[in-house]
CSV table of C-alpha atoms and ligand atoms in Angstrom, one decimal:
chain,number,residue,atom,x,y,z
I,1,MET,CA,-136.2,108.8,-51.3
I,2,SER,CA,-133.7,108.9,-48.4
I,3,LYS,CA,-133.8,111.9,-46.0
I,4,GLY,CA,-130.6,113.4,-45.1
I,5,SER,CA,-128.0,110.6,-43.8
I,6,ARG,CA,-130.3,108.7,-41.3
I,7,PRO,CA,-132.2,105.7,-43.2
I,8,HIS,CA,-136.0,106.5,-43.8
I,9,VAL,CA,-138.6,104.0,-42.2
I,10,ILE,CA,-142.2,104.1,-42.8
I,11,VAL,CA,-144.3,103.1,-39.4
I,12,THR,CA,-147.4,101.7,-40.7
I,13,ARG,CA,-149.8,102.0,-37.7
I,14,ARG,CA,-149.8,104.5,-35.0
I,15,LEU,CA,-147.5,102.8,-32.4
I,16,PRO,CA,-147.0,103.5,-28.8
I,17,GLU,CA,-145.6,106.5,-27.6
I,18,PRO,CA,-142.1,105.9,-26.9
I,19,VAL,CA,-141.4,103.5,-29.3
I,20,GLU,CA,-141.8,106.7,-31.8
I,21,ALA,CA,-140.0,109.1,-30.1
I,22,LYS,CA,-137.3,106.1,-30.1
I,23,LEU,CA,-137.8,105.5,-33.8
I,24,GLU,CA,-137.4,109.4,-33.8
I,25,GLU,CA,-133.8,109.5,-32.4
I,26,HIS,CA,-132.1,106.7,-34.9
I,27,PHE,CA,-134.4,106.9,-37.6
I,28,GLU,CA,-135.9,109.9,-40.3
I,29,VAL,CA,-139.2,108.3,-39.9
I,30,THR,CA,-142.5,108.4,-41.3
I,31,LEU,CA,-145.2,107.8,-38.9
I,32,ASN,CA,-149.2,107.4,-38.8
I,33,PRO,CA,-150.5,110.0,-36.5
I,34,GLY,CA,-154.1,109.0,-38.0
I,35,ASP,CA,-153.3,105.6,-37.8
I,36,ARG,CA,-155.4,105.1,-41.3
I,37,VAL,CA,-155.0,101.3,-42.3
I,38,PHE,CA,-153.0,101.2,-45.6
I,39,SER,CA,-154.1,100.2,-48.9
I,40,ALA,CA,-151.9,97.9,-50.9
I,41,ASP,CA,-150.9,101.1,-52.9
I,42,ASP,CA,-149.5,102.5,-50.0
I,43,LEU,CA,-147.5,99.4,-48.9
I,44,ALA,CA,-146.0,99.3,-52.8
I,45,GLY,CA,-145.3,103.2,-52.3
I,46,ALA,CA,-143.8,102.8,-49.1
I,47,LEU,CA,-141.7,100.1,-50.3
I,48,ARG,CA,-140.8,102.2,-52.8
I,49,THR,CA,-139.8,105.6,-50.8
I,50,ALA,CA,-138.2,104.1,-47.5
I,51,GLU,CA,-135.1,101.7,-46.5
I,52,GLY,CA,-137.3,100.4,-44.0
I,53,LEU,CA,-141.2,98.8,-43.5
I,54,LEU,CA,-142.4,98.5,-39.9
I,55,PRO,CA,-145.7,97.1,-40.7
I,56,ALA,CA,-148.2,94.9,-38.4
I,57,VAL,CA,-150.5,92.3,-38.9
I,58,THR,CA,-153.1,94.3,-40.5
I,59,ASP,CA,-150.3,94.8,-43.3
I,60,LYS,CA,-150.8,92.7,-46.3
I,61,LEU,CA,-148.0,92.0,-48.1
I,62,THR,CA,-148.4,91.1,-50.9
I,63,SER,CA,-146.6,88.8,-53.9
I,64,ASP,CA,-147.9,92.1,-55.8
I,65,VAL,CA,-147.4,94.5,-53.4
I,66,LEU,CA,-143.5,93.3,-53.3
I,67,SER,CA,-143.2,93.7,-56.5
I,68,ALA,CA,-143.4,97.3,-56.0
I,69,GLU,CA,-140.4,98.8,-58.4
I,70,PRO,CA,-138.2,100.4,-57.9
I,71,LEU,CA,-137.8,99.2,-54.7
I,72,LYS,CA,-136.0,101.1,-51.6
I,73,ALA,CA,-137.1,98.4,-49.0
I,74,GLY,CA,-134.6,96.2,-48.1
I,75,ILE,CA,-136.0,95.8,-44.6
I,76,ILE,CA,-139.6,94.8,-43.2
I,77,ALA,CA,-139.5,94.5,-39.3
I,78,ASN,CA,-142.7,93.0,-38.5
I,79,PHE,CA,-144.6,94.6,-35.2
I,80,GLY,CA,-145.6,91.4,-34.6
I,81,VAL,CA,-144.6,87.3,-33.9
I,82,GLY,CA,-146.6,85.9,-36.4
I,83,TYR,CA,-145.8,87.1,-40.1
I,84,ASN,CA,-147.9,85.8,-42.4
I,85,ASN,CA,-149.6,89.0,-43.4
I,86,ILE,CA,-145.8,89.0,-45.6
I,87,ASP,CA,-144.9,86.7,-48.6
I,88,VAL,CA,-142.0,85.4,-46.8
I,89,GLU,CA,-141.0,83.7,-50.4
I,90,VAL,CA,-141.2,86.6,-52.3
I,91,ALA,CA,-139.4,88.9,-49.8
I,92,ARG,CA,-136.8,86.8,-49.7
I,93,ALA,CA,-136.5,86.2,-53.3
I,94,LYS,CA,-136.4,90.2,-54.1
I,95,GLY,CA,-134.0,90.6,-51.3
I,96,ILE,CA,-135.8,92.4,-48.6
I,97,VAL,CA,-135.2,91.0,-45.0
I,98,VAL,CA,-137.9,90.3,-42.7
I,99,THR,CA,-138.3,90.3,-39.1
I,100,ASN,CA,-140.7,89.5,-36.3
I,101,THR,CA,-140.8,90.4,-32.7
I,102,PRO,CA,-141.2,86.7,-30.9
I,103,ASP,CA,-140.3,86.6,-27.0
I,104,VAL,CA,-141.7,89.3,-25.4
I,105,LEU,CA,-145.8,88.6,-26.3
I,106,THR,CA,-145.6,85.3,-25.0
I,107,ASP,CA,-147.2,85.8,-21.8
I,108,ASP,CA,-149.5,88.3,-22.4
I,109,THR,CA,-150.5,85.8,-25.7
I,110,ALA,CA,-150.5,82.9,-22.9
I,111,ASP,CA,-153.3,85.2,-20.1
I,112,ILE,CA,-155.2,85.7,-22.9
I,113,ALA,CA,-155.8,82.6,-24.2
I,114,MET,CA,-156.6,80.8,-20.0
I,115,ALA,CA,-158.8,84.7,-19.6
I,116,LEU,CA,-161.1,82.8,-23.0
I,117,LEU,CA,-160.6,79.2,-21.4
I,118,LEU,CA,-162.0,80.7,-17.9
I,119,SER,CA,-164.5,83.0,-19.6
I,120,VAL,CA,-166.0,80.4,-21.5
I,121,ALA,CA,-165.9,77.4,-19.2
I,122,ARG,CA,-167.7,80.0,-16.4
I,123,ARG,CA,-170.3,81.5,-18.8
I,124,THR,CA,-168.6,85.1,-17.7
I,125,GLY,CA,-169.7,87.0,-20.7
I,126,GLU,CA,-173.0,85.7,-20.7
I,127,GLY,CA,-173.8,86.3,-16.4
I,128,GLU,CA,-172.0,90.2,-17.0
I,129,ARG,CA,-174.5,90.2,-20.4
I,130,GLN,CA,-177.4,88.8,-17.8
I,131,LEU,CA,-176.7,91.3,-15.3
I,132,ARG,CA,-175.8,94.4,-17.5
I,133,GLY,CA,-179.1,93.7,-19.7
I,134,GLY,CA,-181.4,93.3,-16.0
I,135,LYS,CA,-182.4,90.1,-16.1
I,136,TRP,CA,-180.1,88.8,-13.2
I,137,THR,CA,-183.2,87.8,-10.7
I,138,GLY,CA,-181.3,86.4,-8.2
I,139,TRP,CA,-178.6,83.1,-6.5
I,140,ALA,CA,-180.2,79.9,-7.2
I,141,PRO,CA,-178.6,76.7,-6.9
I,142,THR,CA,-178.7,76.3,-10.5
I,143,HIS,CA,-177.8,79.1,-12.1
I,144,MET,CA,-176.0,79.2,-15.0
I,145,LEU,CA,-173.9,76.5,-14.0
I,146,GLY,CA,-170.8,76.2,-16.0
I,147,THR,CA,-168.1,73.5,-16.6
I,148,LYS,CA,-165.1,73.5,-13.9
I,149,VAL,CA,-161.9,74.1,-15.1
I,150,SER,CA,-159.2,72.6,-12.2
I,151,ASP,CA,-158.0,69.1,-13.3
I,152,LYS,CA,-159.4,68.6,-17.0
I,153,THR,CA,-157.2,68.3,-19.8
I,154,VAL,CA,-155.7,70.3,-21.7
I,155,GLY,CA,-154.6,69.9,-25.5
I,156,VAL,CA,-152.2,72.0,-27.0
I,157,VAL,CA,-152.1,72.1,-30.6
I,158,GLY,CA,-148.8,73.9,-31.4
I,159,LEU,CA,-146.4,73.4,-28.5
I,160,GLY,CA,-143.8,76.6,-29.2
I,161,ARG,CA,-143.5,79.4,-26.8
I,162,ILE,CA,-146.7,81.2,-26.4
I,163,GLY,CA,-148.6,77.2,-26.3
I,164,GLN,CA,-146.0,75.6,-23.3
I,165,ALA,CA,-146.8,79.6,-21.4
I,166,LEU,CA,-150.5,78.4,-21.9
I,167,ALA,CA,-149.9,74.9,-21.0
I,168,ARG,CA,-147.7,76.3,-17.7
I,169,ARG,CA,-150.4,78.7,-16.5
I,170,ALA,CA,-153.0,75.7,-17.4
I,171,HIS,CA,-150.9,73.1,-15.3
I,172,HIS,CA,-149.4,74.6,-12.3
I,173,GLY,CA,-152.0,77.4,-11.7
I,174,PHE,CA,-155.4,74.9,-12.6
I,175,GLY,CA,-154.2,71.2,-12.4
I,176,MET,CA,-155.1,70.8,-15.5
I,177,LYS,CA,-153.0,67.4,-17.7
I,178,ILE,CA,-151.7,69.1,-21.1
I,179,LEU,CA,-152.0,66.7,-24.1
I,180,PHE,CA,-149.7,68.6,-26.6
I,181,TYR,CA,-149.7,68.0,-30.6
I,182,THR,CA,-146.4,70.3,-32.1
I,183,PRO,CA,-144.5,68.8,-35.3
I,184,SER,CA,-141.2,69.4,-33.6
I,185,PRO,CA,-141.6,68.5,-29.5
I,186,PRO,CA,-139.6,71.3,-27.2
I,187,PRO,CA,-137.0,70.4,-25.1
I,188,SER,CA,-137.5,67.0,-22.8
I,189,GLU,CA,-136.7,68.7,-19.6
I,190,VAL,CA,-140.0,71.4,-20.7
I,191,VAL,CA,-142.2,68.5,-21.1
I,192,SER,CA,-141.4,66.9,-18.1
I,193,GLU,CA,-141.9,69.7,-16.4
I,194,LEU,CA,-145.5,70.3,-17.8
I,195,ALA,CA,-145.9,66.0,-17.2
I,196,ALA,CA,-147.2,66.8,-21.1
I,197,GLU,CA,-148.0,63.7,-23.2
I,198,ARG,CA,-147.5,63.8,-26.6
I,199,ARG,CA,-150.3,62.6,-29.4
I,200,HIS,CA,-148.8,62.4,-32.3
I,201,THR,CA,-151.8,62.9,-34.4
I,202,LEU,CA,-154.5,65.8,-34.2
I,203,GLU,CA,-157.3,63.2,-33.6
I,204,GLU,CA,-155.8,61.7,-31.1
I,205,LEU,CA,-155.2,65.0,-29.1
I,206,LEU,CA,-159.1,66.1,-30.1
I,207,ALA,CA,-160.4,62.5,-28.6
I,208,ASP,CA,-159.2,62.8,-25.4
I,209,SER,CA,-159.3,67.2,-24.9
I,210,ASP,CA,-161.4,69.2,-22.7
I,211,PHE,CA,-160.1,72.1,-24.1
I,212,VAL,CA,-158.3,72.6,-27.2
I,213,SER,CA,-156.3,76.2,-27.6
I,214,LEU,CA,-154.7,76.7,-30.8
I,215,HIS,CA,-150.8,77.6,-30.5
I,216,CYS,CA,-149.6,77.1,-34.0
I,217,PRO,CA,-148.9,79.6,-36.5
I,218,LEU,CA,-150.9,79.8,-39.8
I,219,THR,CA,-149.3,78.1,-42.7
I,220,PRO,CA,-150.8,76.5,-45.7
I,221,GLU,CA,-150.8,73.5,-44.0
I,222,THR,CA,-152.8,74.5,-40.9
I,223,ARG,CA,-155.0,76.6,-42.8
I,224,HIS,CA,-158.7,75.6,-41.6
I,225,LEU,CA,-157.0,72.9,-39.6
I,226,MET,CA,-160.4,73.5,-37.9
I,227,ASN,CA,-162.7,72.3,-39.7
I,228,ALA,CA,-166.2,70.7,-39.9
I,229,LYS,CA,-164.1,67.3,-40.0
I,230,THR,CA,-161.8,68.3,-37.1
I,231,LEU,CA,-164.6,69.4,-35.1
I,232,GLY,CA,-166.4,66.8,-34.9
I,233,GLN,CA,-163.4,64.6,-33.8
I,234,MET,CA,-163.8,66.5,-30.2
I,235,LYS,CA,-164.8,65.0,-27.1
I,236,LYS,CA,-168.2,65.9,-26.3
I,237,GLY,CA,-168.6,68.9,-24.6
I,238,ALA,CA,-165.5,70.0,-25.1
I,239,TYR,CA,-164.4,74.1,-25.8
I,240,LEU,CA,-162.0,75.2,-28.5
I,241,ILE,CA,-159.5,78.4,-27.8
I,242,ASN,CA,-158.1,80.8,-30.9
I,243,THR,CA,-155.4,83.4,-29.7
I,244,ALA,CA,-153.5,81.7,-33.1
I,245,ARG,CA,-154.6,83.1,-36.2
I,246,GLY,CA,-158.5,83.4,-37.3
I,247,GLU,CA,-157.5,81.3,-40.9
I,248,VAL,CA,-156.3,78.2,-38.5
I,249,VAL,CA,-160.3,77.9,-37.8
I,250,ASP,CA,-163.0,77.8,-40.3
I,251,GLU,CA,-165.6,79.9,-39.2
I,252,ALA,CA,-168.5,79.0,-40.8
I,253,ALA,CA,-168.0,75.3,-39.8
I,254,LEU,CA,-167.4,76.7,-36.3
I,255,ALA,CA,-170.5,78.5,-35.6
I,256,ASP,CA,-172.4,75.1,-37.3
I,257,ALA,CA,-170.9,73.0,-34.6
I,258,LEU,CA,-171.5,75.2,-31.7
I,259,ALA,CA,-175.3,75.3,-33.1
I,260,SER,CA,-175.6,71.6,-33.3
I,261,GLY,CA,-173.7,71.2,-30.1
I,262,VAL,CA,-171.4,68.9,-31.2
I,263,VAL,CA,-168.7,71.4,-30.0
I,264,ALA,CA,-169.7,73.1,-26.3
I,265,GLY,CA,-168.3,76.6,-26.3
I,266,ALA,CA,-165.5,78.4,-28.0
I,267,GLY,CA,-163.3,81.6,-26.9
I,268,LEU,CA,-161.8,83.5,-30.3
I,269,ASP,CA,-159.5,86.2,-30.3
I,270,VAL,CA,-159.0,86.2,-33.8
I,271,TYR,CA,-161.0,85.8,-37.0
I,272,GLU,CA,-160.6,84.9,-40.2
I,273,ARG,CA,-161.6,88.1,-42.1
I,274,GLU,CA,-160.5,90.5,-39.3
I,275,PRO,CA,-162.2,93.2,-38.3
I,276,ALA,CA,-165.6,91.3,-40.0
I,277,VAL,CA,-167.0,88.0,-37.5
I,278,LEU,CA,-169.5,85.5,-38.4
I,279,PRO,CA,-173.2,87.4,-37.7
I,280,GLU,CA,-173.9,83.6,-36.2
I,281,LEU,CA,-171.1,83.6,-33.8
I,282,LEU,CA,-172.0,87.3,-32.5
I,283,GLY,CA,-176.0,86.2,-31.7
I,284,MET,CA,-174.3,82.7,-29.9
I,285,GLU,CA,-174.0,82.6,-25.9
I,286,ASN,CA,-171.4,79.6,-25.7
I,287,VAL,CA,-169.0,81.9,-27.1
I,288,VAL,CA,-166.4,84.7,-26.2
I,289,LEU,CA,-165.0,86.8,-28.5
I,290,LEU,CA,-162.5,89.2,-28.0
I,291,PRO,CA,-160.5,92.1,-30.9
I,292,HIS,CA,-157.7,90.5,-31.4
I,293,LEU,CA,-155.8,91.3,-27.6
I,294,GLY,CA,-153.5,89.0,-27.4
I,295,SER,CA,-150.6,91.1,-27.0
I,296,ALA,CA,-152.9,94.2,-25.7
I,297,THR,CA,-150.7,95.4,-22.9
I,298,GLU,CA,-149.2,98.7,-22.3
I,299,GLU,CA,-145.9,96.8,-21.8
I,300,THR,CA,-146.0,94.4,-24.1
I,301,ARG,CA,-146.3,96.8,-27.1
I,302,VAL,CA,-143.7,99.1,-25.9
I,303,ALA,CA,-141.9,95.8,-25.9
I,304,MET,CA,-142.9,95.1,-29.1
I,305,GLY,CA,-142.2,98.1,-31.3
I,306,MET,CA,-138.3,98.4,-28.9
I,307,ARG,CA,-137.8,94.6,-30.7
I,308,ALA,CA,-138.7,96.0,-34.5
I,309,LEU,CA,-136.3,99.0,-33.6
I,310,ASP,CA,-133.6,96.5,-32.7
I,311,ASN,CA,-134.0,94.4,-36.2
I,312,LEU,CA,-134.2,97.7,-37.9
I,313,THR,CA,-131.1,99.3,-35.6
I,314,ALA,CA,-128.8,95.9,-36.5
I,315,TYR,CA,-129.5,96.2,-40.2
I,316,PHE,CA,-128.2,99.4,-40.5
I,317,ARG,CA,-125.5,98.7,-38.8
I,318,GLY,CA,-124.5,95.8,-41.1
I,319,GLU,CA,-125.1,92.9,-38.2
I,320,PRO,CA,-127.6,90.4,-38.3
I,321,PRO,CA,-131.0,91.6,-36.7
I,322,PRO,CA,-131.4,89.1,-34.1
I,323,ASP,CA,-135.2,88.0,-35.1
I,324,ARG,CA,-134.5,87.2,-39.1
I,325,VAL,CA,-137.6,85.3,-40.7
I,326,ALA,CA,-136.4,85.6,-43.7
Z,401,8YV,C1,-150.4,91.5,-32.6
Z,401,8YV,C2,-149.9,89.2,-32.6
Z,401,8YV,O1,-151.4,92.4,-32.0
Z,401,8YV,O2,-147.5,89.3,-32.8
Z,401,8YV,C3,-149.0,89.1,-33.2
Z,401,8YV,O3,-149.1,87.4,-34.1
Z,401,8YV,O4,-151.1,88.2,-33.4
Z,401,8YV,C4,-150.6,90.4,-31.9
Z,401,8YV,O5,-150.0,89.7,-31.1
Z,401,8YV,C5,-150.2,92.2,-33.8
Z,401,8YV,O6,-149.8,90.8,-35.0
Z,401,8YV,C6,-149.7,93.2,-34.4
Z,401,8YV,O7,-149.1,93.1,-35.3
């Protein structure tokens, strides 16, 4: 039921304090101070109870969940740019508006992609584990030699906002050559600024890239885009970086490719079955594993919350929400 005259919004996860305070100024808000992850029943219940829902990547708004009756929610303001956690076709059919939070997390996510690229190439995780484990015996000319990053080629899969930001860092900061494979290329000024070259097939991109960085959304077409076959098409000695969605990579095939040396190393921030990570990967030294930290800075998580709030505010004022995706 609507609480009072202000719209009721259910927030599924604990958000940074300034965001929760601002939400409370505008709406009747149900917060989740204990940060317990909602079950499918909880999500369906929320859609029956409140006019608005503010979920995150951990909330699977499947066709079943969205079929909650009688439906009260008119808007799902997702906290995140990726919205593969929401069945947008069903939401659209039910008349539910869906919004996301683009732009504000672009730089941070590109930073994490670059951090993973540097880390796996220069073996920083492995080095730290060795030192902390008391196994470092001292400097030596041949100790833990990695792969030089500067002047190498990075193949960017998906040259959207985050792909471009990664390419900018790699090109301007590290003198890397940029190749890209994307369905809709950015404006020609962007391509020239990055001195980037388009490859029309994934196979062509993989064959020429020392590093492959994934920046595409998860869709039925991109699910397992990197599989045993495409991993096998990567250049010898190349590295895979994934800050997009875990399901873009067949994790078991990646573990095999890493174990057999088909792929030299990987830097991963996302996984197929988060928070589970394939045990084989956990035991590998040539893999850098982060716990989905792409947008995890104080500034950005606040900005994401404020962006979700702007979408809710516009919707409840009867205006078009700025980041409507369905
Ligand atoms: C977020 C992300 O942490 O925005 C995205 O798509 O993957 C992450 O940056 C997560 O989605 C929050 O719900």
